[in-house]
């Protein structure tokens, strides 16, 4: 069964770059690593996904080393509205249909 | 034009009752999921269906019975509700290795 580990919480200030790392082992070899953002009373919202190396979109970057045993979500220049819980999501190594969430990292952005 | 919709949004009921939560997706996805989010915000996979076939049943008590009448729907029926069933239940769908799309959740409170 895939195991994931994320920091419970992080604090930052507006305008700073925030990096959140998820450690994961026994993940599916044929599936992406995905990150989600969740605000209170809402469903998780897709941020970014990648398979290896680096992926960048308009809101974040994702760094995945060659062994795929971890991934780092990078949020450039965070704002107050980035205060949320961030989850990594991986496919289980035994069944790629089994998508396992990390425990979530609560990010607080201060003015 | 909500992509994944769940009803009801809130459900308050007494122990021992039977209740259902409905989920519909209009994205044409083949795979649908139910996740449970507890008070600590852990998102735990419960079930996964692919083309109406159950493919993941993550040791959920048999009081929980998912039903997929067609690819676009995955309903969750819960018998003999217990206090510990109180949580937020999220439905999600995906196609192949695409990102999961989530509904906004159903907050179930058992008194």
Short mmCIF file of C-alpha atoms in Angstrom, two decimals:
data_model
loop_
_atom_site.label_atom_id
_atom_site.label_comp_id
_atom_site.label_asym_id
_atom_site.label_seq_id
_atom_site.Cartn_x
_atom_site.Cartn_y
_atom_site.Cartn_z
CA UNK A 1 0.00 0.00 0.00
CA UNK A 2 1.28 3.45 -0.90
CA UNK A 3 2.35 5.57 2.07
CA UNK A 4 2.46 9.35 1.99
CA UNK A 5 3.84 11.92 4.42
CA UNK A 6 3.30 15.68 4.41
CA UNK A 7 4.04 18.38 6.98
CA UNK A 8 0.95 19.11 9.06
CA UNK A 9 1.18 22.87 8.69
CA UNK A 10 3.25 25.72 7.29
CA UNK A 11 3.24 29.46 7.84
CA UNK A 12 4.26 32.04 5.29
CA UNK A 13 3.92 35.73 4.46
CA UNK A 14 2.42 37.35 1.44
CA UNK A 15 4.79 37.52 -1.50
CA UNK A 16 7.00 34.63 -0.36
CA UNK A 17 7.57 31.39 -2.21
CA UNK A 18 6.22 28.31 -0.45
CA UNK A 19 7.45 24.76 -1.02
CA UNK A 20 5.46 21.82 0.30
CA UNK A 21 6.96 18.35 0.04
CA UNK A 22 5.15 15.03 0.04
CA UNK A 23 7.07 11.80 0.55
CA UNK A 24 5.49 8.76 -1.06
CA UNK A 25 6.60 5.19 -1.61
CA UNK A 26 5.10 2.16 -3.33
CA UNK A 27 3.25 4.35 -5.78
CA UNK A 28 1.89 3.31 -9.15
CA UNK A 29 4.59 3.42 -11.81
CA UNK A 30 2.18 4.43 -14.56
CA UNK A 31 0.28 7.28 -12.97
CA UNK A 32 0.79 10.93 -12.26
CA UNK A 33 1.48 12.62 -8.95
CA UNK A 34 -1.17 15.25 -8.40
CA UNK A 35 -1.64 18.12 -5.98
CA UNK A 36 -4.92 19.58 -4.77
CA UNK A 37 -6.01 22.64 -2.84
CA UNK A 38 -8.98 22.62 -0.51
CA UNK A 39 -10.85 25.52 1.05
CA UNK A 40 -13.38 25.04 3.87
CA UNK A 41 -16.71 23.59 2.76
CA UNK A 42 -15.43 22.85 -0.74
CA UNK A 43 -14.16 19.84 -2.59
CA UNK A 44 -10.45 19.46 -3.38
CA UNK A 45 -9.47 21.49 -6.41
CA UNK A 46 -6.79 20.40 -8.89
CA UNK A 47 -3.61 22.47 -8.92
CA UNK A 48 -1.01 20.56 -10.91
CA UNK A 49 0.11 17.08 -11.87
CA UNK A 50 3.33 15.58 -13.16
CA UNK A 51 5.12 12.32 -13.78
CA UNK A 52 8.81 13.20 -13.54
CA UNK A 53 11.12 16.22 -13.40
CA UNK A 54 9.48 19.62 -13.38
CA UNK A 55 6.08 20.84 -14.45
CA UNK A 56 4.91 24.45 -14.34
CA UNK A 57 1.53 26.02 -14.92
CA UNK A 58 0.09 29.44 -14.26
CA UNK A 59 -0.30 28.90 -10.52
CA UNK A 60 2.40 26.47 -9.38
CA UNK A 61 5.40 24.31 -10.14
CA UNK A 62 5.86 20.67 -9.30
CA UNK A 63 9.25 19.03 -8.84
CA UNK A 64 9.52 15.25 -8.96
CA UNK A 65 12.90 13.50 -8.64
CA UNK A 66 13.80 10.55 -10.83
CA UNK A 67 12.97 7.99 -8.14
CA UNK A 68 9.49 9.50 -7.69
CA UNK A 69 9.62 8.94 -3.94
CA UNK A 70 8.73 12.52 -3.24
CA UNK A 71 7.26 15.56 -4.90
CA UNK A 72 7.45 19.25 -4.06
CA UNK A 73 4.72 21.73 -4.80
CA UNK A 74 6.05 25.25 -5.22
CA UNK A 75 3.74 28.25 -4.92
CA UNK A 76 5.42 31.45 -6.06
CA UNK A 77 4.59 34.72 -4.29
CA UNK A 78 1.69 33.49 -2.17
CA UNK A 79 -1.21 35.74 -1.27
CA UNK A 80 -3.73 35.63 1.57
CA UNK A 81 -6.14 33.72 -0.68
CA UNK A 82 -3.67 30.83 -0.87
CA UNK A 83 -4.46 29.98 2.75
CA UNK A 84 -5.86 26.47 2.40
CA UNK A 85 -5.05 22.80 2.89
CA UNK A 86 -2.84 21.22 0.22
CA UNK A 87 -2.85 17.51 -0.54
CA UNK A 88 -0.71 15.27 -2.68
CA UNK A 89 -2.47 12.38 -4.43
CA UNK A 90 -0.77 9.25 -5.75
CA UNK A 91 -1.83 5.97 -7.26
CA UNK A 92 -1.20 2.92 -5.11
CA UNK A 93 1.55 0.60 -6.35
CA UNK A 94 -0.74 -2.40 -6.01
CA UNK A 95 -3.67 -0.86 -7.86
CA UNK A 96 -3.50 2.36 -9.80
CA UNK A 97 -7.26 2.81 -9.40
CA UNK A 98 -6.65 3.24 -5.67
CA UNK A 99 -5.79 6.91 -5.39
CA UNK A 100 -4.30 7.76 -2.02
CA UNK A 101 -4.26 11.25 -0.52
CA UNK A 102 -1.53 12.60 1.68
CA UNK A 103 -2.59 13.78 5.12
CA UNK A 104 -2.68 17.39 3.96
CA UNK A 105 -0.63 20.49 4.78
CA UNK A 106 -2.46 23.46 6.23
CA UNK A 107 -0.86 26.59 4.79
CA UNK A 108 -1.46 29.89 6.56
CA UNK A 109 -0.42 33.02 4.68
CA UNK A 110 -0.04 36.10 6.86
CA UNK A 111 -0.12 39.74 5.72
CA UNK B 1 -23.05 23.23 -15.78
CA UNK B 2 -21.61 21.67 -12.64
CA UNK B 3 -19.19 18.88 -13.53
CA UNK B 4 -19.65 16.66 -10.46
CA UNK B 5 -22.75 17.27 -8.39
CA UNK B 6 -23.75 15.67 -5.12
CA UNK B 7 -27.04 15.81 -3.29
CA UNK B 8 -27.85 16.60 -0.62
CA UNK B 9 -25.24 19.10 0.54
CA UNK B 10 -26.21 18.57 4.18
CA UNK B 11 -27.75 15.52 5.79
CA UNK B 12 -28.70 15.35 9.47
CA UNK B 13 -30.18 12.12 10.73
CA UNK B 14 -30.45 9.87 13.75
CA UNK B 15 -28.54 6.73 14.55
CA UNK B 16 -30.04 3.63 13.02
CA UNK B 17 -31.57 5.38 10.03
CA UNK B 18 -30.83 4.57 6.39
CA UNK B 19 -29.82 7.35 4.02
CA UNK B 20 -28.57 7.85 0.47
CA UNK B 21 -26.24 10.34 -1.17
CA UNK B 22 -26.42 10.84 -4.92
CA UNK B 23 -23.63 11.76 -7.30
CA UNK B 24 -23.72 12.62 -10.96
CA UNK B 25 -20.96 13.68 -13.33
CA UNK B 26 -21.49 15.18 -16.78
CA UNK B 27 -17.84 14.90 -17.87
CA UNK B 28 -18.17 11.57 -19.64
CA UNK B 29 -15.65 10.01 -17.25
CA UNK B 30 -15.37 6.24 -16.89
CA UNK B 31 -14.24 6.07 -13.28
CA UNK B 32 -16.00 7.39 -10.20
CA UNK B 33 -15.02 7.44 -6.54
CA UNK B 34 -16.33 8.01 -3.05
CA UNK B 35 -14.04 9.53 -0.44
CA UNK B 36 -14.69 10.17 3.25
CA UNK B 37 -13.18 13.19 4.97
CA UNK B 38 -13.12 13.00 8.74
CA UNK B 39 -12.88 15.77 11.30
CA UNK B 40 -9.08 15.75 11.01
CA UNK B 41 -9.41 16.43 7.28
CA UNK B 42 -8.01 13.06 6.19
CA UNK B 43 -9.41 12.05 2.81
CA UNK B 44 -9.86 8.30 2.72
CA UNK B 45 -10.84 6.35 -0.36
CA UNK B 46 -13.95 4.23 0.07
CA UNK B 47 -14.97 2.92 -3.34
CA UNK B 48 -14.06 3.15 -6.98
CA UNK B 49 -16.18 2.15 -9.95
CA UNK B 50 -15.01 1.85 -13.53
CA UNK B 51 -17.69 1.60 -16.21
CA UNK B 52 -20.27 0.66 -13.55
CA UNK B 53 -18.07 -2.12 -12.15
CA UNK B 54 -16.79 -2.03 -8.57
CA UNK B 55 -13.00 -2.14 -8.65
CA UNK B 56 -11.98 -0.77 -5.26
CA UNK B 57 -13.69 -1.47 -1.94
CA UNK B 58 -11.39 -0.15 0.72
CA UNK B 59 -12.53 -2.24 3.74
CA UNK B 60 -15.66 -0.20 4.15
CA UNK B 61 -18.34 -1.72 6.42
CA UNK B 62 -21.01 -3.48 4.42
CA UNK B 63 -23.55 -1.00 5.80
CA UNK B 64 -22.22 1.16 2.95
CA UNK B 65 -23.45 0.04 -0.45
CA UNK B 66 -22.51 1.97 -3.57
CA UNK B 67 -24.64 1.65 -6.66
CA UNK B 68 -23.75 2.74 -10.17
CA UNK B 69 -26.82 2.58 -12.44
CA UNK B 70 -24.77 4.02 -15.31
CA UNK B 71 -21.35 5.55 -15.95
CA UNK B 72 -22.52 9.02 -14.98
CA UNK B 73 -23.92 8.12 -11.55
CA UNK B 74 -22.51 6.65 -8.38
CA UNK B 75 -24.83 6.70 -5.40
CA UNK B 76 -23.99 5.77 -1.83
CA UNK B 77 -26.51 4.12 0.42
CA UNK B 78 -25.79 3.79 4.12
CA UNK B 79 -27.76 1.47 6.39
CA UNK B 80 -28.06 1.62 10.17
CA UNK B 81 -26.16 4.87 10.52
CA UNK B 82 -23.72 5.20 13.40
CA UNK B 83 -22.21 8.23 15.12
CA UNK B 84 -18.83 7.44 13.56
CA UNK B 85 -20.30 7.83 10.08
CA UNK B 86 -20.47 11.59 10.62
CA UNK B 87 -18.10 13.10 8.07
CA UNK B 88 -18.01 14.86 4.73
CA UNK B 89 -18.40 12.51 1.79
CA UNK B 90 -16.94 13.49 -1.56
CA UNK B 91 -17.71 12.04 -4.94
CA UNK B 92 -15.11 12.33 -7.71
CA UNK B 93 -14.53 11.18 -11.25
CA UNK B 94 -11.70 10.87 -13.74
CA UNK B 95 -10.93 9.49 -17.18
CA UNK B 96 -7.77 7.43 -17.61
CA UNK B 97 -4.96 9.23 -15.78
CA UNK B 98 -6.62 12.63 -15.88
CA UNK B 99 -6.98 14.59 -12.61
CA UNK B 100 -9.84 13.74 -10.28
CA UNK B 101 -12.77 16.16 -10.38
CA UNK B 102 -14.58 16.49 -7.08
CA UNK B 103 -18.06 17.43 -6.05
CA UNK B 104 -18.57 19.91 -3.23
CA UNK B 105 -19.26 17.25 -0.67
CA UNK B 106 -22.13 16.06 1.51
CA UNK B 107 -21.82 16.81 5.20
CA UNK B 108 -23.42 13.94 7.09
CA UNK B 109 -24.22 14.44 10.76
CA UNK B 110 -25.51 11.49 12.74
CA UNK B 111 -27.08 12.31 16.11
#
